[in-house]
Amino acid sequence: MHTYHTPLDLVRSRHVESPVVCVRPDRVAEAGRWFQDNFPGEVLYAVKANPAPWILQALHKAGTRFFDVASIPEIQLVAEHCPDSRMAFLHPVKSRESIRRAYYEFGVRIFALDCEAELAKILEETNHADDVTLVVRLAVSNDGAMFSLAGKFGAPAYEAAELIRTARAHAFELGVSFHVGSQCMQPSAYRSAMLEASRLIAQAGVTVDIVDVGGGFPSIYPGMQPPPMDDYVAAIEDAFEEMMVLENADLWCEPGRALVAEAESVLTRVELRKGDALYLNDGAYGRLFDAAHAKWPFPVRLHRRRSTGPRDESSEQTASFRFFGPTCDSLDAIPGPFELPADIREGDVIEIGMLGAYGTALATDFNGFGTIERVAVEDMPWPSMFEAQPDLAEDDGATVINFARARRRRPRLKRRA
Ligand SMILES: *Cc1c(COP(=O)(O)O)cnc(C)c1O
């Protein structure tokens, strides 16, 4: 992969006929290390957010050794690129073939379920093995999140206690999990979900070995500034203390978005302008699915081939634009609005940022527009949830958390004065 210092260097030095995905390995490494250093438990990367081999390799290099997978192809990817890692098959509805292959071919020992029928499938396809960890997925409120994941999975409260009890009888280790929704803007959502899980565990009257708080950790998008990531960890730590679980119970989390969102952007070329409508060479069937369908507010900036002065020749004035993608489908429309220089024109290149999570992962080849290029860049144009760690000397006293339940104790820096 070719490396440029910045995307503008690329735009000025050559033509960009297809969309160019700019990858920022440093951003993944920084996020991966932050979670390894600050989350007081196990960190599983949710592979669906971005299964690109370079992402898996970067996370692996940053210390990630545990992955949340949902299918055999995801399992194969992790097995290939992160060979010494553990995997948890946390999709609550799995085919019987995939359960069998995961267990016997790939050594997966952790399986999720949210109903008794799925439990029966897991037990039958693993031949009632005595080394299976079962994770019961609970339905919890997704009110704090920008993107609900509550519509499909999770045992409802009126069934959960019974399911936890039944699973306990068959599990080598038993966990409970939930997902508060993606891009969760309220740390207290984790606390509420954990206390609800605790209530259900108490009602079941059994012990659990693992509390898995799922994904949902946020990134920064225009108009969507979440509280600091430290607040999420603090809320989770506090709630874990209050939960009715064994003293040595494990705490897990499964971030997807937060680990990879900052790591990719796309350079897309304006092929035509009609008034406030810009026809681009990337769109809803490429990397802009969420921009089109969820109206997600991704950051944009203009890169122009030639400069005529100390600044870009782009005018100081901006205007609101909407985008159309390259396919012939009228759903390939991204309403925005996006603020860009008012004189934007054919041949200009727009960089759309923060597409590392659910951007490249959702792209298709529809209508012949699947070709992209990938380059590495070294700049950091948008705000990060993981700014450089504070200097120890400047800290108000780095503390080793006294966290009896976390099996692996990690020093945690207090970042707020
Ligand atoms: C999608 C998903 C995740 C990751 O969610 P983010 O909001 O991207 O952090 C984690 N766990 C499960 C089970 C998921 O389905």
Coordinates of C-alpha atoms and ligand atoms in Angstrom, one line a residue:
M1 CA 0.0 0.0 0.0
H2 CA 1.4 3.4 -1.0
T3 CA 1.8 6.0 1.8
Y4 CA 1.2 9.7 1.3
H5 CA 1.7 12.3 4.0
T6 CA -1.8 13.7 3.5
P7 CA -4.7 13.1 1.1
L8 CA -4.0 16.5 -0.5
D9 CA -0.5 15.3 -1.5
L10 CA -2.1 12.5 -3.3
V11 CA -4.7 14.7 -5.1
R12 CA -2.0 17.1 -6.2
S13 CA 0.4 14.4 -7.4
R14 CA -1.9 12.2 -9.6
H15 CA -5.4 11.5 -10.9
V16 CA -8.0 9.7 -8.8
E17 CA -10.3 8.0 -11.1
S18 CA -11.9 5.5 -8.6
P19 CA -12.7 6.3 -5.0
V20 CA -9.6 6.1 -2.9
V21 CA -9.9 4.8 0.7
C22 CA -7.4 6.5 2.9
V23 CA -6.3 4.3 5.8
R24 CA -4.8 5.5 9.0
P25 CA -3.2 2.6 10.8
D26 CA -2.1 4.9 13.7
R27 CA -5.7 5.7 14.5
V28 CA -6.6 2.0 14.9
A29 CA -3.5 1.3 17.0
E30 CA -4.2 4.3 19.3
A31 CA -7.8 3.1 19.8
G32 CA -6.8 -0.5 20.3
R33 CA -4.2 0.5 22.9
W34 CA -6.6 2.8 24.7
F35 CA -9.1 0.0 25.2
Q36 CA -6.3 -2.5 26.2
D37 CA -5.0 0.0 28.8
N38 CA -8.2 1.5 30.1
F39 CA -10.9 -1.1 30.0
P40 CA -10.7 -3.1 33.2
G41 CA -11.4 -6.5 31.5
E42 CA -11.3 -8.2 28.2
V43 CA -11.7 -6.3 24.9
L44 CA -13.3 -8.2 22.0
Y45 CA -13.2 -6.4 18.6
A46 CA -16.6 -6.7 16.9
V47 CA -15.3 -7.8 13.4
K48 CA -18.4 -6.7 11.5
A49 CA -17.6 -3.0 12.0
N50 CA -14.6 -3.5 9.6
P51 CA -13.3 -6.9 8.6
A52 CA -10.4 -5.5 6.4
P53 CA -7.3 -7.6 7.0
W54 CA -5.2 -4.4 7.6
I55 CA -7.6 -3.5 10.4
L56 CA -7.3 -7.0 12.0
Q57 CA -3.5 -6.9 11.7
A58 CA -3.3 -3.4 13.2
L59 CA -5.5 -4.3 16.2
H60 CA -3.5 -7.5 16.6
K61 CA -0.3 -5.5 16.7
A62 CA -1.8 -3.2 19.3
G63 CA -2.5 -6.1 21.6
T64 CA -6.0 -7.3 20.7
R65 CA -6.3 -11.0 21.0
F66 CA -10.0 -11.6 21.4
F67 CA -12.6 -11.2 18.7
D68 CA -16.4 -11.1 18.4
V69 CA -17.4 -12.9 15.3
A70 CA -20.8 -13.6 13.7
S71 CA -20.1 -16.0 10.8
I72 CA -17.7 -18.6 9.4
P73 CA -16.1 -16.1 7.0
E74 CA -15.4 -13.7 9.9
I75 CA -13.9 -16.7 11.9
Q76 CA -11.7 -17.6 8.9
L77 CA -10.5 -14.0 8.6
V78 CA -9.5 -13.8 12.3
A79 CA -7.9 -17.3 12.1
E80 CA -5.9 -16.2 9.1
H81 CA -4.7 -12.8 10.3
C82 CA -4.7 -13.1 14.1
P83 CA -3.6 -16.8 14.6
D84 CA -3.1 -16.8 18.4
S85 CA -6.4 -15.3 19.2
R86 CA -9.7 -16.3 20.9
M87 CA -13.0 -15.9 19.3
A88 CA -16.5 -15.6 20.6
F89 CA -19.4 -16.5 18.3
L90 CA -21.8 -13.9 19.6
H91 CA -24.5 -13.9 16.9
P92 CA -27.7 -15.0 18.7
V93 CA -28.9 -16.9 15.6
K94 CA -26.4 -19.3 14.0
S95 CA -26.8 -22.0 11.4
R96 CA -26.2 -25.5 12.7
E97 CA -23.4 -26.0 10.2
S98 CA -21.6 -22.8 11.4
I99 CA -21.9 -23.9 15.1
R100 CA -20.4 -27.2 14.2
R101 CA -17.6 -25.8 12.1
A102 CA -16.8 -23.1 14.6
Y103 CA -16.5 -25.7 17.4
Y104 CA -14.7 -28.5 15.6
E105 CA -12.7 -26.8 12.9
F106 CA -11.8 -23.5 14.5
G107 CA -11.8 -24.3 18.3
V108 CA -14.4 -21.7 19.1
R109 CA -15.8 -22.4 22.6
I110 CA -17.9 -19.3 23.3
F111 CA -21.5 -19.0 21.8
A112 CA -24.3 -16.6 22.4
L113 CA -28.0 -17.3 22.5
D114 CA -31.2 -15.5 23.3
C115 CA -33.7 -18.3 23.4
E116 CA -34.0 -22.0 24.3
A117 CA -34.3 -23.2 20.7
E118 CA -30.8 -21.7 20.0
L119 CA -29.5 -23.2 23.2
A120 CA -30.7 -26.6 21.9
K121 CA -28.9 -26.1 18.6
I122 CA -25.6 -25.2 20.3
L123 CA -25.8 -28.2 22.6
E124 CA -26.7 -30.6 19.8
E125 CA -24.1 -29.4 17.3
T126 CA -21.3 -29.5 19.9
N127 CA -22.4 -32.9 21.0
H128 CA -23.1 -31.7 24.5
A129 CA -19.5 -30.7 25.0
D130 CA -18.5 -29.9 28.6
D131 CA -16.2 -27.0 27.7
V132 CA -18.7 -24.5 26.1
T133 CA -19.1 -21.0 27.4
L134 CA -22.7 -19.8 26.9
V135 CA -23.5 -16.1 26.8
V136 CA -27.2 -15.2 27.2
R137 CA -28.0 -12.0 25.3
L138 CA -30.5 -9.8 27.1
A139 CA -32.8 -7.2 25.6
V140 CA -32.0 -3.8 27.1
S141 CA -33.1 -0.2 26.4
N142 CA -31.3 1.4 23.5
D143 CA -32.6 4.9 24.4
G144 CA -29.1 6.4 24.8
A145 CA -27.9 5.4 21.3
M146 CA -28.1 7.0 18.0
F147 CA -28.5 3.7 16.2
S148 CA -30.8 1.1 17.8
L149 CA -29.8 -2.5 17.9
A150 CA -32.8 -3.5 20.0
G151 CA -35.2 -4.5 17.2
K152 CA -33.9 -8.0 16.6
F153 CA -32.1 -9.8 19.4
G154 CA -32.1 -10.2 23.1
A155 CA -34.2 -12.2 25.6
P156 CA -37.0 -10.1 27.0
A157 CA -37.1 -9.6 30.7
Y158 CA -40.1 -12.0 31.2
E159 CA -38.1 -14.9 29.7
A160 CA -34.5 -14.0 30.6
A161 CA -34.3 -15.4 34.2
E162 CA -35.6 -18.8 33.1
L163 CA -33.2 -18.8 30.1
I164 CA -30.2 -17.9 32.4
R165 CA -31.1 -20.7 34.7
T166 CA -31.5 -23.3 31.9
A167 CA -28.2 -22.2 30.3
R168 CA -26.3 -22.4 33.6
A169 CA -27.1 -26.1 33.8
H170 CA -25.3 -26.7 30.4
A171 CA -22.5 -24.2 30.5
F172 CA -18.9 -24.6 31.4
E173 CA -18.9 -20.9 32.0
L174 CA -22.0 -18.7 31.8
G175 CA -22.1 -15.1 30.7
V176 CA -24.7 -12.4 30.1
S177 CA -24.5 -9.8 27.4
F178 CA -26.4 -7.0 25.9
H179 CA -26.0 -4.2 23.4
V180 CA -27.0 -0.7 24.4
G181 CA -27.2 0.4 20.7
S182 CA -24.5 1.8 18.5
Q183 CA -23.0 5.3 19.0
C184 CA -24.3 5.4 22.6
M185 CA -24.2 9.0 23.8
Q186 CA -24.9 8.3 27.5
P187 CA -22.5 6.4 29.7
S188 CA -25.4 5.8 32.1
A189 CA -27.0 3.6 29.5
Y190 CA -24.4 0.9 30.4
R191 CA -25.1 1.3 34.1
S192 CA -28.9 0.9 33.5
A193 CA -28.3 -2.2 31.4
M194 CA -25.9 -3.7 33.9
L195 CA -28.3 -3.2 36.8
E196 CA -31.1 -4.7 34.8
A197 CA -28.8 -7.7 34.0
S198 CA -28.0 -8.0 37.7
R199 CA -31.7 -8.0 38.6
L200 CA -32.3 -10.8 36.1
I201 CA -29.4 -12.8 37.4
A202 CA -30.6 -12.5 40.9
Q203 CA -34.1 -13.6 39.8
A204 CA -32.6 -16.6 38.1
G205 CA -30.8 -17.5 41.4
V206 CA -27.6 -18.7 39.7
T207 CA -24.0 -17.5 39.4
V208 CA -22.6 -16.0 36.3
D209 CA -18.9 -15.9 35.3
I210 CA -18.9 -13.2 32.7
V211 CA -20.6 -9.8 32.2
D212 CA -20.3 -8.7 28.6
V213 CA -21.3 -5.1 28.2
G214 CA -21.3 -5.3 24.4
G215 CA -20.4 -2.5 21.9
G216 CA -21.9 0.9 21.5
F217 CA -18.9 3.0 22.4
P218 CA -19.0 6.2 20.4
S219 CA -16.9 8.2 18.0
I220 CA -17.0 11.9 17.2
Y221 CA -19.1 13.0 14.2
P222 CA -20.2 16.6 13.3
G223 CA -22.9 17.6 15.8
M224 CA -22.4 14.4 17.8
Q225 CA -19.8 15.0 20.5
P226 CA -20.0 12.3 23.1
P227 CA -18.7 12.5 26.7
P228 CA -15.1 11.4 27.2
M229 CA -14.5 7.6 26.8
D230 CA -13.2 7.6 30.4
D231 CA -16.8 8.4 31.6
Y232 CA -18.0 5.2 29.9
V233 CA -15.3 3.1 31.6
A234 CA -16.1 4.7 34.9
A235 CA -19.8 4.1 34.6
I236 CA -19.2 0.5 33.7
E237 CA -16.7 0.0 36.6
D238 CA -19.1 1.5 39.1
A239 CA -22.0 -0.6 37.9
F240 CA -19.9 -3.8 37.9
E241 CA -19.2 -3.2 41.6
E242 CA -22.9 -3.2 42.3
M243 CA -23.8 -6.2 40.3
M244 CA -24.8 -9.5 41.9
V245 CA -22.0 -11.5 40.4
L246 CA -19.2 -13.7 41.6
E247 CA -16.2 -11.8 43.1
N248 CA -14.0 -13.2 40.3
A249 CA -16.5 -12.7 37.5
D250 CA -14.9 -11.4 34.2
L251 CA -15.9 -8.2 32.5
W252 CA -15.9 -8.1 28.7
C253 CA -16.7 -5.4 26.1
E254 CA -17.1 -5.7 22.3
P255 CA -16.4 -2.3 20.7
G256 CA -16.7 -2.1 16.9
R257 CA -17.3 1.5 15.9
A258 CA -15.0 3.1 18.5
L259 CA -12.0 1.1 17.5
V260 CA -12.1 1.7 13.8
A261 CA -14.3 4.7 12.9
E262 CA -11.4 7.2 12.8
A263 CA -9.3 4.8 10.7
E264 CA -10.7 5.4 7.2
S265 CA -11.9 8.1 5.0
V266 CA -12.8 8.2 1.3
L267 CA -11.6 10.5 -1.5
T268 CA -14.5 10.8 -4.0
R269 CA -14.5 12.9 -7.2
V270 CA -17.2 15.3 -8.3
E271 CA -18.2 14.0 -11.8
L272 CA -20.9 16.6 -12.3
R273 CA -22.5 19.6 -10.6
K274 CA -26.2 20.5 -11.1
G275 CA -27.0 23.4 -8.8
D276 CA -26.6 22.2 -5.2
A277 CA -26.4 18.5 -6.3
L278 CA -23.0 17.0 -6.6
Y279 CA -22.7 13.7 -8.6
L280 CA -19.9 11.7 -7.0
N281 CA -18.1 8.5 -7.8
D282 CA -19.0 7.0 -4.4
G283 CA -22.4 6.6 -2.9
A284 CA -25.0 4.6 -1.0
Y285 CA -23.9 1.3 -2.6
G286 CA -20.3 2.1 -1.9
R287 CA -19.0 3.5 1.4
L288 CA -21.9 5.9 2.0
F289 CA -24.7 3.5 3.1
D290 CA -25.1 5.1 6.5
A291 CA -24.8 8.6 5.0
A292 CA -27.7 7.8 2.7
H293 CA -30.0 5.7 4.8
A294 CA -29.3 6.7 8.3
K295 CA -28.5 10.4 7.3
W296 CA -25.4 9.9 9.3
P297 CA -23.4 13.3 9.6
F298 CA -20.0 12.4 8.3
P299 CA -17.4 15.2 8.1
V300 CA -16.3 16.5 4.6
R301 CA -13.5 18.6 3.3
L302 CA -12.5 19.7 -0.2
H303 CA -9.2 18.9 -1.9
R304 CA -8.5 20.8 -5.1
R305 CA -5.8 19.7 -7.6
R306 CA -4.2 23.1 -8.2
S307 CA -3.5 25.8 -5.8
T308 CA -3.0 29.5 -6.9
G309 CA -1.8 31.0 -3.6
P310 CA -0.9 30.3 -0.1
R311 CA -4.4 28.9 0.5
D312 CA -6.4 26.7 -1.7
E313 CA -8.1 28.6 -4.5
S314 CA -11.4 27.4 -3.1
S315 CA -13.5 30.4 -2.2
E316 CA -14.0 31.5 1.3
Q317 CA -17.8 31.3 0.8
T318 CA -19.5 28.0 1.5
A319 CA -22.8 26.6 0.5
S320 CA -25.0 23.6 1.3
F321 CA -24.8 20.6 -1.0
R322 CA -26.4 17.2 -1.4
F323 CA -24.7 14.2 -3.0
F324 CA -25.7 11.6 -5.5
G325 CA -23.7 8.3 -5.9
P326 CA -22.6 6.8 -9.2
T327 CA -25.3 4.1 -9.7
C328 CA -28.5 4.5 -11.6
D329 CA -30.7 3.8 -8.6
S330 CA -32.5 6.8 -7.2
L331 CA -32.0 5.5 -3.7
D332 CA -28.3 6.4 -4.3
A333 CA -28.9 9.8 -2.8
I334 CA -27.3 11.4 0.2
P335 CA -29.3 14.4 1.4
G336 CA -26.7 15.9 3.8
P337 CA -26.7 18.9 3.7
F338 CA -22.9 19.2 3.5
E339 CA -21.1 22.6 3.8
L340 CA -18.5 23.0 1.1
P341 CA -16.9 25.9 -0.8
A342 CA -19.6 27.5 -2.9
D343 CA -17.5 27.3 -6.1
I344 CA -17.1 23.5 -6.0
R345 CA -17.0 22.0 -9.5
E346 CA -16.3 19.0 -11.6
G347 CA -13.0 17.3 -10.9
D348 CA -12.8 18.5 -7.3
V349 CA -12.1 15.8 -4.8
I350 CA -14.2 15.6 -1.6
E351 CA -12.8 13.7 1.4
I352 CA -15.6 12.1 3.5
G353 CA -14.2 11.2 6.9
M354 CA -14.9 8.8 9.8
L355 CA -15.9 5.9 7.5
G356 CA -13.8 3.3 9.2
A357 CA -16.8 1.8 10.9
Y358 CA -19.6 0.4 8.8
G359 CA -18.3 2.4 5.7
T360 CA -16.1 0.1 3.7
A361 CA -17.7 -2.9 5.5
L362 CA -21.1 -2.2 3.8
A363 CA -19.8 -1.4 0.3
T364 CA -21.0 -3.4 -2.7
D365 CA -20.0 -3.8 -6.4
F366 CA -23.5 -2.8 -7.6
N367 CA -23.8 -1.4 -11.1
G368 CA -20.1 -1.8 -11.8
F369 CA -18.9 0.7 -9.3
G370 CA -17.0 -1.5 -6.9
T371 CA -13.5 -0.6 -7.8
I372 CA -11.5 1.3 -5.2
E373 CA -7.9 2.0 -4.4
R374 CA -6.4 2.0 -0.9
V375 CA -3.6 4.2 0.3
A376 CA -2.1 4.9 3.7
V377 CA -2.0 8.5 5.0
E378 CA -0.5 10.1 8.1
D379 CA -2.6 13.1 8.9
M380 CA -5.3 13.3 11.6
P381 CA -7.9 15.8 10.3
W382 CA -10.9 15.1 12.6
P383 CA -11.2 15.1 16.4
S384 CA -10.4 11.9 18.1
M385 CA -11.8 10.1 21.1
F386 CA -8.2 8.9 21.8
E387 CA -6.0 12.0 22.0
A388 CA -2.5 11.3 23.1
Q389 CA -2.3 9.9 26.6
P390 CA -1.4 12.4 29.3
D391 CA 2.1 12.6 30.6
L392 CA 2.4 10.7 33.8
A393 CA 4.2 13.7 35.4
E394 CA 1.3 16.0 34.6
D395 CA -1.3 13.6 35.9
D396 CA -3.0 14.1 39.2
G397 CA -1.5 10.9 40.5
A398 CA -1.8 7.8 38.3
T399 CA -3.7 5.2 40.2
V400 CA -3.8 1.4 40.0
I401 CA -7.4 0.6 40.1
N402 CA -8.3 -1.6 43.0
F403 CA -10.7 -3.7 41.1
A404 CA -11.0 -7.1 42.7
R405 CA -13.3 -8.6 40.1
A406 CA -11.3 -7.9 37.0
R407 CA -9.1 -11.0 36.6
R408 CA -6.5 -9.0 34.8
R409 CA -5.7 -5.8 36.7
R410 CA -4.7 -2.9 34.6
P411 CA -3.3 0.4 35.7
R412 CA -5.7 3.1 34.7
L413 CA -4.8 6.7 34.3
K414 CA -7.2 9.3 35.6
R415 CA -7.5 11.7 32.8
R416 CA -9.7 14.3 34.3
A417 CA -8.2 16.7 36.8
Ligands
LIG1 C1 -22.4 -4.7 16.1 C2 -22.1 -5.4 17.3 C3 -21.1 -4.9 18.2 C4 -20.3 -3.6 17.9 O1 -21.2 -2.5 18.0 P1 -20.6 -1.0 18.0 O2 -21.8 -0.2 18.2 O3 -20.0 -0.9 16.6 O4 -19.5 -0.9 19.0 C5 -20.8 -5.6 19.3 N1 -21.4 -6.7 19.7 C6 -22.4 -7.3 18.9 C7 -23.0 -8.5 19.3 C8 -22.8 -6.6 17.7 O5 -23.7 -7.1 17.0

